[in-house]
CSV table of C-alpha atoms in Angstrom, one decimal:
chain,number,residue,atom,x,y,z
A,7,UNK,CA,31.6,9.8,0.3
A,8,UNK,CA,32.8,6.6,-1.4
A,9,UNK,CA,30.1,4.6,-3.1
A,10,UNK,CA,29.2,1.2,-1.9
A,11,UNK,CA,30.0,-1.9,-3.9
A,12,UNK,CA,26.9,-2.9,-5.9
A,13,UNK,CA,26.4,-6.1,-3.9
A,14,UNK,CA,26.0,-4.0,-0.7
A,15,UNK,CA,23.2,-1.9,-2.2
A,16,UNK,CA,19.9,-2.9,-0.7
A,17,UNK,CA,17.8,-3.1,-3.9
A,18,UNK,CA,20.5,-5.3,-5.5
A,19,UNK,CA,20.4,-7.6,-2.5
A,20,UNK,CA,16.6,-7.8,-2.5
A,21,UNK,CA,16.5,-8.5,-6.3
A,22,UNK,CA,19.0,-11.4,-5.9
A,23,UNK,CA,17.0,-12.7,-2.9
A,24,UNK,CA,13.8,-12.7,-4.9
A,25,UNK,CA,15.4,-14.5,-7.8
A,26,UNK,CA,16.9,-17.0,-5.4
A,27,UNK,CA,13.6,-17.5,-3.7
A,28,UNK,CA,11.9,-18.2,-7.1
A,29,UNK,CA,14.6,-20.8,-8.0
A,30,UNK,CA,14.4,-22.5,-4.7
A,31,UNK,CA,10.6,-22.6,-4.7
A,32,UNK,CA,10.6,-24.1,-8.2
A,33,UNK,CA,13.3,-26.8,-7.8
A,34,UNK,CA,12.9,-27.6,-4.1
A,35,UNK,CA,9.3,-26.7,-3.1
A,36,UNK,CA,9.2,-28.7,0.1
A,37,UNK,CA,12.3,-27.0,1.5
A,38,UNK,CA,11.1,-23.6,0.2
A,39,UNK,CA,7.7,-23.9,2.0
A,40,UNK,CA,9.6,-24.4,5.3
A,41,UNK,CA,11.2,-20.9,4.9
A,42,UNK,CA,7.8,-19.1,5.3
A,43,UNK,CA,8.8,-18.0,8.9
A,44,UNK,CA,11.6,-15.8,7.4
A,45,UNK,CA,9.1,-13.7,5.5
A,46,UNK,CA,6.7,-13.7,8.4
A,47,UNK,CA,9.3,-12.5,10.9
A,48,UNK,CA,10.4,-9.7,8.7
A,49,UNK,CA,6.8,-8.5,8.2
A,50,UNK,CA,6.2,-8.7,12.0
A,51,UNK,CA,9.3,-6.6,12.6
A,52,UNK,CA,8.0,-4.0,10.3
A,53,UNK,CA,4.5,-4.0,11.7
A,54,UNK,CA,6.0,-3.7,15.2
A,55,UNK,CA,7.6,-0.4,14.3
A,56,UNK,CA,4.7,1.0,12.1
A,57,UNK,CA,2.7,2.3,15.0
A,58,UNK,CA,5.4,4.3,16.8
A,59,UNK,CA,6.7,5.7,13.4
A,60,UNK,CA,3.2,6.9,12.4
A,61,UNK,CA,2.5,8.3,15.9
A,62,UNK,CA,5.7,10.3,16.1
A,63,UNK,CA,5.5,11.5,12.5
A,64,UNK,CA,1.9,12.7,12.7
A,65,UNK,CA,2.3,14.2,16.2
A,66,UNK,CA,5.4,16.3,15.3
A,67,UNK,CA,3.9,17.2,11.9
A,68,UNK,CA,0.6,18.5,13.4
A,69,UNK,CA,2.3,20.2,16.3
A,70,UNK,CA,4.6,22.0,13.9
A,71,UNK,CA,1.7,23.4,12.0
A,72,UNK,CA,0.3,25.2,15.0
A,73,UNK,CA,-2.9,25.9,13.0
A,74,UNK,CA,-5.8,23.4,13.1
A,75,UNK,CA,-7.2,25.0,9.9
A,76,UNK,CA,-4.1,23.7,8.0
A,77,UNK,CA,-4.7,20.2,9.4
A,78,UNK,CA,-8.3,20.2,8.2
A,79,UNK,CA,-7.3,21.6,4.8
A,80,UNK,CA,-4.6,19.0,4.2
A,81,UNK,CA,-7.1,16.2,5.3
A,82,UNK,CA,-9.8,17.6,3.0
A,83,UNK,CA,-7.4,17.8,0.0
A,84,UNK,CA,-6.1,14.3,0.6
A,85,UNK,CA,-9.6,12.8,0.8
A,86,UNK,CA,-10.6,14.6,-2.4
A,87,UNK,CA,-7.6,13.2,-4.2
A,88,UNK,CA,-8.2,9.7,-2.8
A,89,UNK,CA,-11.8,9.7,-4.0
A,90,UNK,CA,-10.9,10.8,-7.5
A,91,UNK,CA,-8.0,8.4,-7.9
A,92,UNK,CA,-10.0,5.5,-6.4
A,93,UNK,CA,-12.9,6.1,-8.7
A,94,UNK,CA,-10.6,6.2,-11.7
A,95,UNK,CA,-9.0,3.0,-10.7
A,96,UNK,CA,-12.3,1.2,-10.3
A,97,UNK,CA,-13.6,2.5,-13.6
A,98,UNK,CA,-10.4,1.5,-15.4
A,99,UNK,CA,-10.8,-2.0,-14.0
A,100,UNK,CA,-14.3,-2.2,-15.5
A,101,UNK,CA,-13.2,-0.9,-18.9
A,102,UNK,CA,-10.2,-3.3,-19.0
A,103,UNK,CA,-12.4,-6.3,-18.2
A,104,UNK,CA,-14.7,-5.4,-21.1
A,105,UNK,CA,-11.8,-4.8,-23.5
A,106,UNK,CA,-9.6,-7.8,-22.5
A,107,UNK,CA,-12.3,-10.2,-21.5
A,108,UNK,CA,-10.1,-12.4,-19.3
A,109,UNK,CA,-13.0,-14.7,-18.3
A,110,UNK,CA,-14.3,-15.5,-21.7
A,111,UNK,CA,-14.2,-19.2,-22.7
A,112,UNK,CA,-14.2,-20.7,-19.2
A,113,UNK,CA,-17.9,-21.6,-19.2
A,114,UNK,CA,-17.9,-22.6,-15.6
A,115,UNK,CA,-21.2,-23.9,-14.0
A,116,UNK,CA,-21.5,-22.2,-10.6
A,117,UNK,CA,-23.4,-25.2,-9.3
A,118,UNK,CA,-20.3,-27.4,-9.7
A,119,UNK,CA,-18.1,-25.1,-7.6
A,120,UNK,CA,-17.2,-25.9,-3.9
A,121,UNK,CA,-17.6,-22.7,-2.0
A,122,UNK,CA,-16.1,-24.1,1.2
A,123,UNK,CA,-12.6,-23.0,0.3
A,124,UNK,CA,-13.7,-19.3,0.2
A,125,UNK,CA,-16.3,-19.5,3.0
A,126,UNK,CA,-13.8,-18.0,5.6
A,127,UNK,CA,-13.2,-15.0,3.4
A,128,UNK,CA,-16.9,-14.4,2.9
A,129,UNK,CA,-17.4,-14.7,6.7
A,130,UNK,CA,-14.6,-12.1,7.4
A,131,UNK,CA,-16.2,-9.8,4.8
A,132,UNK,CA,-19.6,-10.1,6.4
A,133,UNK,CA,-18.2,-9.2,9.8
A,134,UNK,CA,-16.3,-6.3,8.5
A,135,UNK,CA,-19.0,-4.6,6.4
A,136,UNK,CA,-20.6,-1.3,7.2
A,137,UNK,CA,-19.6,2.3,7.7
A,138,UNK,CA,-20.4,2.2,11.4
A,139,UNK,CA,-18.2,-0.9,11.9
A,140,UNK,CA,-15.4,0.8,10.0
A,141,UNK,CA,-15.6,4.0,12.2
A,142,UNK,CA,-15.8,1.9,15.4
A,143,UNK,CA,-12.7,0.0,14.3
A,144,UNK,CA,-10.8,3.3,13.7
A,145,UNK,CA,-11.5,4.4,17.3
A,146,UNK,CA,-9.2,2.5,19.7
A,147,UNK,CA,-10.4,1.1,23.0
A,148,UNK,CA,-7.3,2.4,24.8
A,149,UNK,CA,-4.2,4.5,24.0
A,150,UNK,CA,-1.9,1.4,24.5
A,151,UNK,CA,-4.3,-0.8,22.5
A,152,UNK,CA,-3.9,1.4,19.4
A,153,UNK,CA,-0.1,0.8,19.5
A,154,UNK,CA,-0.2,-2.9,20.2
A,155,UNK,CA,-2.9,-4.0,17.8
A,156,UNK,CA,-0.9,-3.1,14.7
A,157,UNK,CA,-3.8,-1.3,12.9
A,158,UNK,CA,-3.0,2.0,11.2
A,159,UNK,CA,-6.2,3.9,11.6
A,160,UNK,CA,-6.5,3.7,15.4
A,161,UNK,CA,-2.8,4.9,15.7
A,162,UNK,CA,-3.6,7.7,13.3
A,163,UNK,CA,-6.6,8.8,15.3
A,164,UNK,CA,-4.6,8.9,18.6
A,165,UNK,CA,-1.7,10.7,16.9
A,166,UNK,CA,-4.0,13.4,15.4
A,167,UNK,CA,-5.6,14.1,18.7
A,168,UNK,CA,-2.3,14.2,20.6
A,169,UNK,CA,-0.7,16.4,17.9
A,170,UNK,CA,-3.6,18.8,17.9
A,171,UNK,CA,-3.4,19.1,21.7
A,172,UNK,CA,0.3,20.0,21.4
A,173,UNK,CA,-0.4,22.5,18.7
A,174,UNK,CA,-3.0,24.2,20.8
A,175,UNK,CA,-0.7,24.3,23.9
A,176,UNK,CA,2.0,26.0,21.7
A,177,UNK,CA,5.3,26.8,23.5
A,178,UNK,CA,4.1,25.1,26.7
A,179,UNK,CA,4.2,21.8,24.9
A,180,UNK,CA,7.7,22.4,23.4
A,181,UNK,CA,9.5,19.9,25.8
A,182,UNK,CA,7.0,17.1,24.8
A,183,UNK,CA,7.3,17.9,21.1
A,184,UNK,CA,11.1,17.8,21.3
A,185,UNK,CA,10.9,14.5,23.1
A,186,UNK,CA,8.6,13.0,20.4
A,187,UNK,CA,11.0,14.3,17.7
A,188,UNK,CA,13.9,12.6,19.5
A,189,UNK,CA,11.9,9.4,19.7
A,190,UNK,CA,11.2,9.7,16.0
A,191,UNK,CA,14.9,9.7,15.3
A,192,UNK,CA,15.3,6.6,17.3
A,193,UNK,CA,12.4,4.8,15.7
A,194,UNK,CA,13.7,5.7,12.2
A,195,UNK,CA,17.1,4.3,13.2
A,196,UNK,CA,15.3,1.0,14.1
A,197,UNK,CA,13.6,1.2,10.7
A,198,UNK,CA,17.1,1.2,9.1
A,199,UNK,CA,18.1,-1.8,11.1
A,200,UNK,CA,15.0,-3.7,10.1
A,201,UNK,CA,15.3,-2.7,6.5
A,202,UNK,CA,18.8,-4.3,6.3
A,203,UNK,CA,17.0,-7.6,6.9
A,204,UNK,CA,14.7,-7.1,3.8
A,205,UNK,CA,16.7,-9.5,1.6
A,206,UNK,CA,16.2,-12.4,4.1
A,207,UNK,CA,12.5,-11.6,4.4
A,208,UNK,CA,12.0,-11.3,0.6
A,209,UNK,CA,13.8,-14.6,0.0
A,210,UNK,CA,11.7,-16.5,2.5
A,211,UNK,CA,8.4,-15.0,1.4
A,212,UNK,CA,9.1,-15.6,-2.3
A,213,UNK,CA,10.4,-19.1,-1.8
A,214,UNK,CA,7.3,-20.0,0.2
A,215,UNK,CA,5.0,-18.5,-2.5
A,216,UNK,CA,6.5,-20.4,-5.4
A,217,UNK,CA,7.0,-23.6,-3.4
A,218,UNK,CA,3.4,-23.6,-2.0
A,219,UNK,CA,1.5,-22.6,-5.2
A,220,UNK,CA,4.0,-23.5,-7.9
A,221,UNK,CA,4.6,-21.7,-11.2
A,222,UNK,CA,2.5,-24.3,-13.0
A,223,UNK,CA,-0.6,-23.2,-11.1
A,224,UNK,CA,-0.4,-19.9,-13.0
A,225,UNK,CA,-0.9,-21.3,-16.4
A,226,UNK,CA,-4.7,-21.7,-16.6
A,227,UNK,CA,-5.1,-18.1,-15.3
A,228,UNK,CA,-2.4,-16.4,-17.3
A,229,UNK,CA,-4.9,-14.3,-19.1
A,230,UNK,CA,-6.4,-12.9,-15.9
A,231,UNK,CA,-3.0,-12.3,-14.4
A,232,UNK,CA,-1.7,-10.7,-17.5
A,233,UNK,CA,-4.8,-8.5,-17.8
A,234,UNK,CA,-4.4,-7.3,-14.2
A,235,UNK,CA,-0.7,-6.6,-14.5
A,236,UNK,CA,-1.2,-4.8,-17.8
A,237,UNK,CA,-4.1,-2.7,-16.4
A,238,UNK,CA,-2.2,-1.7,-13.3
A,239,UNK,CA,0.9,-0.8,-15.3
A,240,UNK,CA,-1.2,1.4,-17.6
A,241,UNK,CA,-2.8,3.0,-14.6
A,242,UNK,CA,0.5,3.8,-13.1
A,243,UNK,CA,2.1,5.0,-16.4
A,244,UNK,CA,-0.8,7.0,-17.8
A,245,UNK,CA,-3.0,8.2,-14.9
A,246,UNK,CA,-0.3,8.6,-12.2
A,247,UNK,CA,2.2,9.6,-14.8
A,248,UNK,CA,-0.1,12.5,-16.0
A,249,UNK,CA,-0.8,13.5,-12.4
A,250,UNK,CA,3.0,13.5,-11.7
A,251,UNK,CA,3.6,15.6,-14.8
A,252,UNK,CA,0.9,18.1,-13.8
A,253,UNK,CA,2.6,18.3,-10.4
A,254,UNK,CA,6.0,19.0,-12.0
A,255,UNK,CA,8.0,15.8,-11.4
A,256,UNK,CA,8.9,12.6,-13.3
A,257,UNK,CA,7.1,9.5,-12.2
A,258,UNK,CA,9.9,7.3,-13.6
A,259,UNK,CA,12.5,9.1,-11.5
A,260,UNK,CA,10.2,8.7,-8.5
A,261,UNK,CA,9.9,5.0,-9.1
A,262,UNK,CA,13.7,4.8,-9.3
A,263,UNK,CA,14.0,6.8,-6.1
A,264,UNK,CA,11.7,4.3,-4.2
A,265,UNK,CA,13.2,1.2,-5.9
A,266,UNK,CA,14.2,-0.4,-2.5
A,267,UNK,CA,10.7,-0.1,-1.2
A,268,UNK,CA,9.2,-1.5,-4.4
A,269,UNK,CA,11.4,-4.5,-4.3
A,270,UNK,CA,10.6,-5.1,-0.6
A,271,UNK,CA,6.9,-5.0,-1.5
A,272,UNK,CA,7.4,-7.3,-4.4
A,273,UNK,CA,9.2,-9.8,-2.2
A,274,UNK,CA,6.7,-9.7,0.7
A,275,UNK,CA,3.4,-9.1,-1.1
A,276,UNK,CA,2.4,-6.4,1.3
A,277,UNK,CA,2.7,-2.6,1.0
A,278,UNK,CA,2.9,-2.3,4.8
A,279,UNK,CA,6.4,-3.7,4.7
A,280,UNK,CA,7.7,-0.5,3.2
A,281,UNK,CA,5.4,2.0,4.9
A,282,UNK,CA,8.0,3.5,7.4
A,283,UNK,CA,10.7,3.7,4.7
A,284,UNK,CA,8.3,5.4,2.3
A,285,UNK,CA,7.4,8.0,4.8
A,286,UNK,CA,11.0,8.7,5.5
A,287,UNK,CA,11.9,9.1,1.8
A,288,UNK,CA,8.9,11.3,1.1
A,289,UNK,CA,10.2,13.7,3.8
A,290,UNK,CA,13.6,13.7,2.2
A,291,UNK,CA,12.0,14.3,-1.1
A,292,UNK,CA,10.6,17.7,0.1
A,293,UNK,CA,7.2,16.8,1.4
A,294,UNK,CA,6.3,18.4,4.8
A,295,UNK,CA,6.2,16.0,7.7
A,296,UNK,CA,2.7,17.0,8.5
A,297,UNK,CA,1.4,16.1,5.0
A,298,UNK,CA,3.3,12.8,4.9
A,299,UNK,CA,2.0,11.8,8.4
A,300,UNK,CA,-1.6,12.5,7.4
A,301,UNK,CA,-1.6,11.3,3.8
A,302,UNK,CA,0.3,8.1,3.8
A,303,UNK,CA,-1.3,6.3,6.7
A,304,UNK,CA,-4.8,7.5,5.7
A,305,UNK,CA,-4.0,6.4,2.1
A,306,UNK,CA,-3.4,2.8,3.3
A,307,UNK,CA,-7.2,2.6,3.9
A,308,UNK,CA,-8.6,5.1,1.5
A,309,UNK,CA,-6.2,5.2,-1.5
A,310,UNK,CA,-5.5,1.6,-2.6
A,311,UNK,CA,-5.5,2.0,-6.4
A,312,UNK,CA,-4.2,-1.5,-7.0
A,313,UNK,CA,-6.9,-3.1,-4.9
A,314,UNK,CA,-9.6,-1.0,-6.7
A,315,UNK,CA,-8.4,-2.1,-10.1
A,316,UNK,CA,-8.3,-5.7,-9.0
A,317,UNK,CA,-11.8,-5.7,-7.5
A,318,UNK,CA,-13.8,-4.5,-10.5
A,319,UNK,CA,-11.6,-6.5,-12.9
A,320,UNK,CA,-12.0,-9.7,-10.8
A,321,UNK,CA,-15.8,-9.3,-10.5
A,322,UNK,CA,-16.2,-9.0,-14.2
A,323,UNK,CA,-13.8,-11.9,-14.7
A,324,UNK,CA,-15.9,-14.1,-12.5
A,325,UNK,CA,-19.1,-13.0,-14.3
A,326,UNK,CA,-17.6,-13.8,-17.7
A,327,UNK,CA,-16.2,-17.2,-16.5
A,328,UNK,CA,-19.6,-18.2,-15.1
A,329,UNK,CA,-21.5,-16.7,-18.1
A,330,UNK,CA,-23.3,-14.3,-15.8
A,331,UNK,CA,-24.6,-11.3,-17.7
A,332,UNK,CA,-24.4,-7.9,-15.9
A,333,UNK,CA,-26.5,-5.0,-17.1
A,334,UNK,CA,-25.2,-1.5,-17.2
A,335,UNK,CA,-27.2,-0.7,-14.1
A,336,UNK,CA,-25.7,-3.6,-12.2
A,337,UNK,CA,-22.2,-2.5,-13.3
A,338,UNK,CA,-22.9,1.0,-12.0
A,339,UNK,CA,-24.1,-0.5,-8.8
A,340,UNK,CA,-20.9,-2.6,-8.6
A,341,UNK,CA,-18.9,0.6,-9.1
A,342,UNK,CA,-20.8,2.4,-6.3
A,343,UNK,CA,-20.5,-0.6,-3.9
A,344,UNK,CA,-16.8,-1.1,-4.5
A,345,UNK,CA,-16.2,2.6,-3.8
A,346,UNK,CA,-17.5,1.9,-0.3
A,347,UNK,CA,-16.1,-1.6,0.3
A,348,UNK,CA,-12.6,-0.6,-0.9
A,349,UNK,CA,-12.3,2.0,1.9
A,350,UNK,CA,-12.2,-0.8,4.5
A,351,UNK,CA,-9.2,-2.5,2.9
A,352,UNK,CA,-5.7,-2.3,4.3
A,353,UNK,CA,-2.3,-2.8,2.8
A,354,UNK,CA,-1.8,-6.3,4.2
A,355,UNK,CA,-1.6,-9.6,2.3
A,356,UNK,CA,-5.0,-11.0,1.4
A,357,UNK,CA,-7.0,-7.9,2.2
A,358,UNK,CA,-8.0,-7.5,-1.4
A,359,UNK,CA,-9.5,-11.0,-1.5
A,360,UNK,CA,-11.6,-10.3,1.6
A,361,UNK,CA,-12.7,-7.0,0.1
A,362,UNK,CA,-13.7,-8.8,-3.1
A,363,UNK,CA,-15.9,-11.1,-1.1
A,364,UNK,CA,-17.5,-8.1,0.5
A,365,UNK,CA,-18.3,-6.6,-2.9
A,366,UNK,CA,-19.8,-9.9,-4.2
A,367,UNK,CA,-22.0,-10.3,-1.1
A,368,UNK,CA,-23.6,-6.9,-1.9
A,369,UNK,CA,-23.9,-7.7,-5.6
A,370,UNK,CA,-25.3,-11.2,-5.4
A,371,UNK,CA,-25.7,-11.6,-9.2
A,372,UNK,CA,-22.2,-13.0,-9.4
A,373,UNK,CA,-22.0,-16.1,-7.2
A,374,UNK,CA,-19.5,-15.8,-4.3
A,375,UNK,CA,-18.6,-19.5,-4.9
A,376,UNK,CA,-17.0,-18.4,-8.1
A,377,UNK,CA,-14.2,-16.9,-6.0
A,378,UNK,CA,-12.7,-20.3,-5.8
A,379,UNK,CA,-11.5,-19.9,-9.4
A,380,UNK,CA,-9.0,-17.2,-8.4
A,381,UNK,CA,-8.2,-18.4,-4.9
A,382,UNK,CA,-5.1,-20.3,-6.0
A,383,UNK,CA,-3.6,-17.4,-7.9
A,384,UNK,CA,-4.6,-14.5,-5.7
A,385,UNK,CA,-1.2,-14.5,-4.0
A,386,UNK,CA,0.5,-13.9,-7.4
A,387,UNK,CA,-1.8,-10.9,-8.0
A,388,UNK,CA,-1.2,-9.6,-4.4
A,389,UNK,CA,2.3,-8.3,-5.4
A,390,UNK,CA,0.8,-6.2,-8.2
A,391,UNK,CA,-1.9,-4.8,-5.9
A,392,UNK,CA,0.7,-3.9,-3.3
A,393,UNK,CA,3.1,-2.3,-5.8
A,394,UNK,CA,0.3,-0.1,-7.3
A,395,UNK,CA,-0.9,0.9,-3.8
A,396,UNK,CA,2.5,2.1,-2.6
A,397,UNK,CA,3.2,4.1,-5.8
A,398,UNK,CA,-0.3,5.6,-5.6
A,399,UNK,CA,0.2,6.7,-2.0
A,400,UNK,CA,3.6,8.1,-2.7
A,401,UNK,CA,2.3,10.2,-5.6
A,402,UNK,CA,-0.7,11.3,-3.4
A,403,UNK,CA,1.7,12.7,-0.8
A,404,UNK,CA,3.7,14.7,-3.3
A,405,UNK,CA,0.5,16.0,-5.0
A,406,UNK,CA,-1.1,17.1,-1.7
A,407,UNK,CA,2.1,18.8,-0.6
A,408,UNK,CA,2.2,20.7,-3.9
A,409,UNK,CA,-1.5,21.7,-3.6
A,410,UNK,CA,-0.8,23.0,-0.1
A,411,UNK,CA,2.2,25.0,-1.2
A,412,UNK,CA,4.6,23.1,1.1
A,413,UNK,CA,6.6,21.0,-1.4
A,414,UNK,CA,10.3,21.8,-1.4
A,415,UNK,CA,11.0,21.9,-5.1
A,416,UNK,CA,14.7,22.2,-4.7
A,417,UNK,CA,14.8,19.0,-2.5
A,418,UNK,CA,12.4,17.3,-5.0
A,419,UNK,CA,14.7,18.1,-8.0
A,420,UNK,CA,17.8,17.1,-6.1
A,421,UNK,CA,16.4,13.8,-4.9
A,422,UNK,CA,15.0,12.7,-8.2
A,423,UNK,CA,18.1,13.8,-10.1
A,424,UNK,CA,20.4,11.6,-8.1
A,425,UNK,CA,22.0,8.4,-9.3
A,426,UNK,CA,21.5,5.0,-7.9
A,427,UNK,CA,24.6,4.9,-5.6
A,428,UNK,CA,24.8,8.6,-4.8
A,429,UNK,CA,26.0,9.4,-1.4
A,430,UNK,CA,22.6,10.8,-0.6
A,431,UNK,CA,21.0,7.3,-0.9
A,432,UNK,CA,19.3,6.5,2.4
A,433,UNK,CA,21.8,3.7,3.1
A,434,UNK,CA,24.5,6.3,3.4
A,435,UNK,CA,22.4,8.3,5.9
A,436,UNK,CA,23.5,8.3,9.5
A,437,UNK,CA,20.8,10.6,10.8
A,438,UNK,CA,17.0,10.7,10.7
A,439,UNK,CA,15.1,12.6,8.0
A,440,UNK,CA,15.0,16.4,8.3
A,441,UNK,CA,12.3,17.7,10.6
A,442,UNK,CA,10.3,19.5,7.9
A,443,UNK,CA,7.4,20.4,10.1
A,444,UNK,CA,6.2,23.7,8.7
A,445,UNK,CA,3.6,23.0,6.1
A,446,UNK,CA,4.1,26.4,4.5
A,447,UNK,CA,7.8,25.9,4.0
A,448,UNK,CA,8.7,26.0,0.3
């Protein structure tokens, strides 16, 4: 098939849109701020389709397994990976804060800070704390409510129950399973339609961010921003790179493979904006549908590496900036607390800041009012959190697929060996992803 002109390739369009948004936000901030609805509308369109996509993917994946032991095994391996990766990310954030010392020299007196600007975040954190509250939130009130509220976990719970029921029924449920597979194809076609609007959404979101906060607002906090971006980059390159190598694939080639999704996340500051596209590409990469359906949605609450790095790094930054000394015991306590509070986070914009407030409220040595120091720049760190999160969840799906023996190595090698404008690029596709439902398929 004939290759598309470069200006029709999605990642090129998104890249130009981001650049145009930055320029407009800098030179015409008032007009740029008015473009916020463009980004909001794109994100709402994506969130509209996330529920049905996750539901269909999980249901057909579990129904295709026809063995509940496999479902439990995949879930157990995924949670094990999530916990190890999350703990590493949290620990690396602590180490980076000690080495780089981004908060040294600020000498801020906590008594002079106005906590009113962050009071709403602290209130949201207080209402969202607790394992019981987290579990209750994951259980939907009604079947329809799970689909309409836009939260991932309730949809995942409903889909797992429905898929398990179809698997138990076996051949009797074949008509329903086939119907869900057909619906899945339709929903993924809608995803393609929405994705074509990504340049508009990225342009509006980036223009608003630069116009609202301004590039000048970054200057006092460049050391913190640079420390966070450097730490996240090292985590991706070293930790995820080593994991990818052990699993038998190139992380760099994988990043090139999901470049469209990365640029969409960069432009919108939320990893949810690329969730449906990521799931589709992972299936095309050779991951079984059942694994993708379980690992990716669950990872959006349990495997947010970027958010984990941010939390420990930010807490120590605030401690250093306010000259608050933390003992080794307090830092270990912080690590344990953030291991819990990070599990309630989601892939939406601002969730990392709310989770940070929850962590500080449990470790009161560092004043919550100090969060006002990073309130103005949190949006600029949100992009890095979201990018690291989506890469981490993509790697997790491939790793769990390999552990389970269901990774199609031929498809993996073919997908990661393709060039940018190859005819197998998703924008050349006219059909939904292959229905790789058998988790044992190699």
